[in-house]
Amino acid sequence: EAGVTQFPSHSVIEKGQTVTLRCDPISGHDNLYWYRRVMGKEIKFLLHFVKESKQDESGMPNNRFLAERTGGTYSTLKVQPAELEDSGVYFCASSRNRDSYGYTFGSGTRLTVV
Amino acid sequence: AQSVTQLDSQVPVFEEAPVELRCNYSSSVSVYLFWYVQYPNQGLQLLLKYLSGSTLVKGINGFEAEFNKSQTSFHLRKPSVHISDTAEYFCAVSEIDGQNFVFGPGTRLSVLP
């Protein structure tokens, strides 16, 4: 089966611009997760979708971040406006079941805000 | 809430030498434990996991880890490393009924020829 696909793989934008990251989960995986690793820090949970519903968005840093999962398939994570501290790697993962040991991670999107 | 500590941010080791990457965690509830690896320019890949049962867990690429509940540790070991093991390694925990990971800061393993 195809893995979790993220694009773009890299994005460089200027402070104040908008960027949209996309994640295509493994087909049939209802659970989709976003994590990010800002420079030099831990990988941190952002949010969790079950199908098209946000199950847990406790990790979203502020209202400049908007995640959607229309139709319960792919997901987008929009940052508007981007700030310098948003630079880092954004990971997406998906799982079939609601447990933590069935995750498959994507390769990540490296976001650089200049 | 949980937290994960990986005391060694960087570990250089010569090829064919043994290596141990340390992981300690803190949690008020029972947890699952994981090690993930990120090779250069790739995503996170699961190396191994501890859910229950035997405290010695074997993973891919010859890695193993041992869960020590009294010391709240889950150290990763390999008896003989290869150049291809050069990567960043992340320890992570998850509540047993939870759905999210808490990751450690990562250990960058460099295998030298």
Short mmCIF file of C-alpha atoms in Angstrom, two decimals:
data_model
loop_
_atom_site.label_atom_id
_atom_site.label_comp_id
_atom_site.label_asym_id
_atom_site.label_seq_id
_atom_site.Cartn_x
_atom_site.Cartn_y
_atom_site.Cartn_z
CA GLU A 1 0.00 0.00 0.00
CA ALA A 2 1.12 3.55 -0.61
CA GLY A 3 2.44 5.36 2.43
CA VAL A 4 1.53 8.71 3.91
CA THR A 5 2.34 11.40 1.39
CA GLN A 6 3.16 14.96 2.24
CA PHE A 7 3.81 17.90 -0.01
CA PRO A 8 5.55 20.03 -0.60
CA SER A 9 8.67 18.44 0.81
CA HIS A 10 10.21 21.86 1.28
CA SER A 11 8.74 25.35 1.39
CA VAL A 12 10.47 28.67 1.85
CA ILE A 13 8.23 31.68 2.40
CA GLU A 14 8.56 35.19 3.71
CA LYS A 15 7.24 36.27 7.06
CA GLY A 16 3.63 37.33 6.74
CA GLN A 17 2.84 35.07 3.80
CA THR A 18 0.48 32.12 3.80
CA VAL A 19 1.50 28.50 3.32
CA THR A 20 -0.63 25.40 2.96
CA LEU A 21 0.76 21.97 3.68
CA ARG A 22 -0.99 18.87 2.45
CA CYS A 23 -1.12 15.32 3.77
CA ASP A 24 -2.58 12.29 2.02
CA PRO A 25 -3.03 9.45 4.51
CA ILE A 26 -2.96 5.77 3.72
CA SER A 27 -6.24 4.78 2.09
CA GLY A 28 -8.73 3.53 4.67
CA HIS A 29 -7.02 5.22 7.60
CA ASP A 30 -9.64 7.22 9.45
CA ASN A 31 -7.17 8.71 11.91
CA LEU A 32 -4.87 11.48 10.78
CA TYR A 33 -2.39 13.34 12.94
CA TRP A 34 -0.21 16.41 12.54
CA TYR A 35 3.03 16.90 14.46
CA ARG A 36 5.80 19.42 14.09
CA ARG A 37 9.37 19.87 15.11
CA VAL A 38 10.57 23.40 15.37
CA MET A 39 14.31 23.87 15.23
CA GLY A 40 16.16 22.26 18.10
CA LYS A 41 13.03 21.23 19.92
CA GLU A 42 11.01 18.06 20.39
CA ILE A 43 8.50 16.72 17.93
CA LYS A 44 5.16 17.92 19.26
CA PHE A 45 1.60 16.89 18.63
CA LEU A 46 -0.62 19.43 16.90
CA LEU A 47 -3.94 17.75 16.24
CA HIS A 48 -5.84 14.58 15.46
CA PHE A 49 -8.66 13.99 12.99
CA VAL A 50 -11.03 11.10 13.00
CA LYS A 51 -12.43 11.15 9.49
CA GLU A 52 -13.36 14.79 8.93
CA SER A 53 -13.80 15.68 12.60
CA LYS A 54 -11.18 17.21 14.86
CA GLN A 55 -10.81 14.78 17.73
CA ASP A 56 -8.12 16.69 19.57
CA GLU A 57 -6.57 20.02 18.61
CA SER A 58 -4.96 20.76 21.94
CA GLY A 59 -1.52 21.09 20.39
CA MET A 60 -2.33 23.81 17.88
CA PRO A 61 -0.10 26.74 18.87
CA ASN A 62 -2.39 29.65 17.99
CA ASN A 63 -5.13 30.79 15.66
CA ARG A 64 -2.72 31.38 12.78
CA PHE A 65 -2.89 27.63 12.19
CA LEU A 66 -5.93 26.11 10.52
CA ALA A 67 -6.28 22.41 9.77
CA GLU A 68 -8.97 20.86 7.65
CA ARG A 69 -9.83 17.42 6.42
CA THR A 70 -12.62 17.74 3.92
CA GLY A 71 -14.47 14.52 3.22
CA GLY A 72 -12.26 12.61 5.60
CA THR A 73 -9.54 12.03 3.03
CA TYR A 74 -6.56 14.33 2.67
CA SER A 75 -5.79 17.07 5.15
CA THR A 76 -4.38 20.55 4.82
CA LEU A 77 -2.60 22.66 7.40
CA LYS A 78 -2.58 26.37 6.65
CA VAL A 79 -0.37 28.88 8.38
CA GLN A 80 -1.55 32.46 7.94
CA PRO A 81 0.32 34.70 8.43
CA ALA A 82 3.55 32.79 8.88
CA GLU A 83 6.04 33.91 11.51
CA LEU A 84 9.73 33.12 11.85
CA GLU A 85 9.10 30.76 14.78
CA ASP A 86 6.91 28.58 12.57
CA SER A 87 9.99 27.25 10.79
CA GLY A 88 10.49 23.55 11.27
CA VAL A 89 9.42 20.17 9.99
CA TYR A 90 5.73 19.31 9.88
CA PHE A 91 4.92 15.61 10.03
CA CYS A 92 1.67 13.90 9.21
CA ALA A 93 0.74 10.39 10.31
CA SER A 94 -2.23 8.13 9.86
CA SER A 95 -3.62 5.01 11.47
CA ARG A 96 -6.49 2.68 10.86
CA ASN A 97 -7.42 2.16 14.48
CA ARG A 98 -7.72 4.55 17.39
CA ASP A 99 -4.55 3.51 19.09
CA SER A 100 -1.03 4.78 19.17
CA TYR A 101 0.82 1.78 17.86
CA GLY A 102 -0.48 1.73 14.33
CA TYR A 103 0.92 5.05 13.16
CA THR A 104 2.61 5.51 9.81
CA PHE A 105 4.43 8.80 9.42
CA GLY A 106 5.01 10.75 6.26
CA SER A 107 8.36 12.20 5.25
CA GLY A 108 7.47 15.63 6.51
CA THR A 109 7.41 19.13 5.06
CA ARG A 110 10.33 21.34 5.93
CA LEU A 111 9.03 24.89 6.29
CA THR A 112 11.42 27.81 6.39
CA VAL A 113 10.06 31.29 7.12
CA VAL A 114 12.50 34.07 6.28
CA ALA B 1 1.19 14.34 31.53
CA GLN B 2 4.26 12.60 30.23
CA SER B 3 7.78 13.70 29.47
CA VAL B 4 10.69 12.00 27.77
CA THR B 5 14.38 12.65 28.31
CA GLN B 6 17.17 11.66 25.97
CA LEU B 7 20.27 12.83 27.74
CA ASP B 8 22.63 12.36 24.81
CA SER B 9 21.97 14.79 21.99
CA GLN B 10 24.82 13.37 19.91
CA VAL B 11 26.54 10.00 20.01
CA PRO B 12 29.57 9.32 17.80
CA VAL B 13 30.63 5.69 17.57
CA PHE B 14 32.95 3.69 15.36
CA GLU B 15 31.61 1.14 12.93
CA GLU B 16 31.10 -2.33 14.41
CA ALA B 17 31.16 -0.97 17.97
CA PRO B 18 28.18 -1.42 20.29
CA VAL B 19 25.92 1.50 21.07
CA GLU B 20 23.33 2.38 23.68
CA LEU B 21 21.01 5.34 23.33
CA ARG B 22 19.39 6.31 26.58
CA CYS B 23 15.75 7.17 27.17
CA ASN B 24 14.01 7.96 30.42
CA TYR B 25 10.40 8.92 30.80
CA SER B 26 8.06 10.34 33.37
CA SER B 27 4.38 9.51 33.57
CA SER B 28 1.68 9.24 36.20
CA VAL B 29 -0.10 6.55 34.19
CA SER B 30 0.94 3.41 32.36
CA VAL B 31 2.41 4.03 28.95
CA TYR B 32 3.46 2.39 25.73
CA LEU B 33 7.05 3.04 24.69
CA PHE B 34 8.53 3.48 21.22
CA TRP B 35 11.71 4.20 19.36
CA TYR B 36 11.56 5.94 16.00
CA VAL B 37 14.40 6.64 13.59
CA GLN B 38 14.76 9.37 11.03
CA TYR B 39 17.35 8.76 8.33
CA PRO B 40 18.62 11.81 6.44
CA ASN B 41 15.93 13.35 4.24
CA GLN B 42 13.37 10.73 5.24
CA GLY B 43 10.36 10.49 7.53
CA LEU B 44 9.99 8.86 10.91
CA GLN B 45 10.20 5.08 10.87
CA LEU B 46 9.18 2.83 13.73
CA LEU B 47 12.13 0.82 15.07
CA LEU B 48 10.38 -1.01 17.88
CA LYS B 49 7.70 -0.69 20.51
CA TYR B 50 6.88 -1.98 23.96
CA LEU B 51 3.20 -2.57 24.65
CA SER B 52 3.24 -5.37 27.23
CA GLY B 53 4.83 -8.71 28.00
CA SER B 54 8.55 -9.34 27.73
CA THR B 55 10.55 -6.30 28.72
CA LEU B 56 13.18 -7.00 26.06
CA VAL B 57 11.89 -5.89 22.70
CA LYS B 58 13.54 -6.62 19.39
CA GLY B 59 13.10 -4.31 16.45
CA ILE B 60 14.26 -3.85 12.91
CA ASN B 61 17.86 -3.54 11.75
CA GLY B 62 19.24 -5.44 14.75
CA PHE B 63 18.11 -2.96 17.38
CA GLU B 64 16.63 -3.94 20.72
CA ALA B 65 15.40 -2.07 23.77
CA GLU B 66 14.68 -3.01 27.34
CA PHE B 67 11.85 -1.60 29.40
CA ASN B 68 12.79 -1.03 33.03
CA LYS B 69 9.75 0.07 34.98
CA SER B 70 11.56 0.77 38.25
CA GLN B 71 14.03 3.05 36.50
CA THR B 72 11.45 4.38 34.03
CA SER B 73 13.87 3.73 31.23
CA PHE B 74 13.71 2.31 27.71
CA HIS B 75 17.27 2.32 26.42
CA LEU B 76 18.00 1.33 22.83
CA ARG B 77 20.95 -0.92 22.02
CA LYS B 78 22.70 -2.47 19.08
CA PRO B 79 25.70 -4.79 19.50
CA SER B 80 27.45 -3.74 16.29
CA VAL B 81 26.57 -0.62 14.33
CA HIS B 82 26.96 0.07 10.63
CA ILE B 83 27.56 3.28 8.73
CA SER B 84 23.95 3.03 7.55
CA ASP B 85 22.71 3.41 11.14
CA THR B 86 23.71 7.06 11.06
CA ALA B 87 20.44 8.84 11.78
CA GLU B 88 18.47 10.62 14.47
CA TYR B 89 16.69 8.43 17.00
CA PHE B 90 13.60 9.46 18.94
CA CYS B 91 12.16 7.85 22.03
CA ALA B 92 8.42 8.37 22.50
CA VAL B 93 5.68 7.43 24.94
CA SER B 94 1.94 7.23 24.69
CA GLU B 95 -0.73 6.72 27.31
CA ILE B 96 -2.26 3.28 27.02
CA ASP B 97 -5.67 4.69 26.19
CA GLY B 98 -4.26 7.75 24.52
CA GLN B 99 -3.69 8.47 20.90
CA ASN B 100 -0.83 10.89 20.82
CA PHE B 101 2.89 10.59 21.26
CA VAL B 102 5.16 12.59 23.49
CA PHE B 103 8.60 12.56 21.94
CA GLY B 104 12.03 13.04 23.40
CA PRO B 105 14.39 15.62 21.90
CA GLY B 106 16.23 13.04 19.81
CA THR B 107 19.74 11.58 19.74
CA ARG B 108 21.86 12.00 16.65
CA LEU B 109 23.90 8.85 16.09
CA SER B 110 26.97 9.22 13.90
CA VAL B 111 28.73 6.03 12.90
CA LEU B 112 32.33 6.66 11.93
CA PRO B 113 34.40 4.44 9.62
#
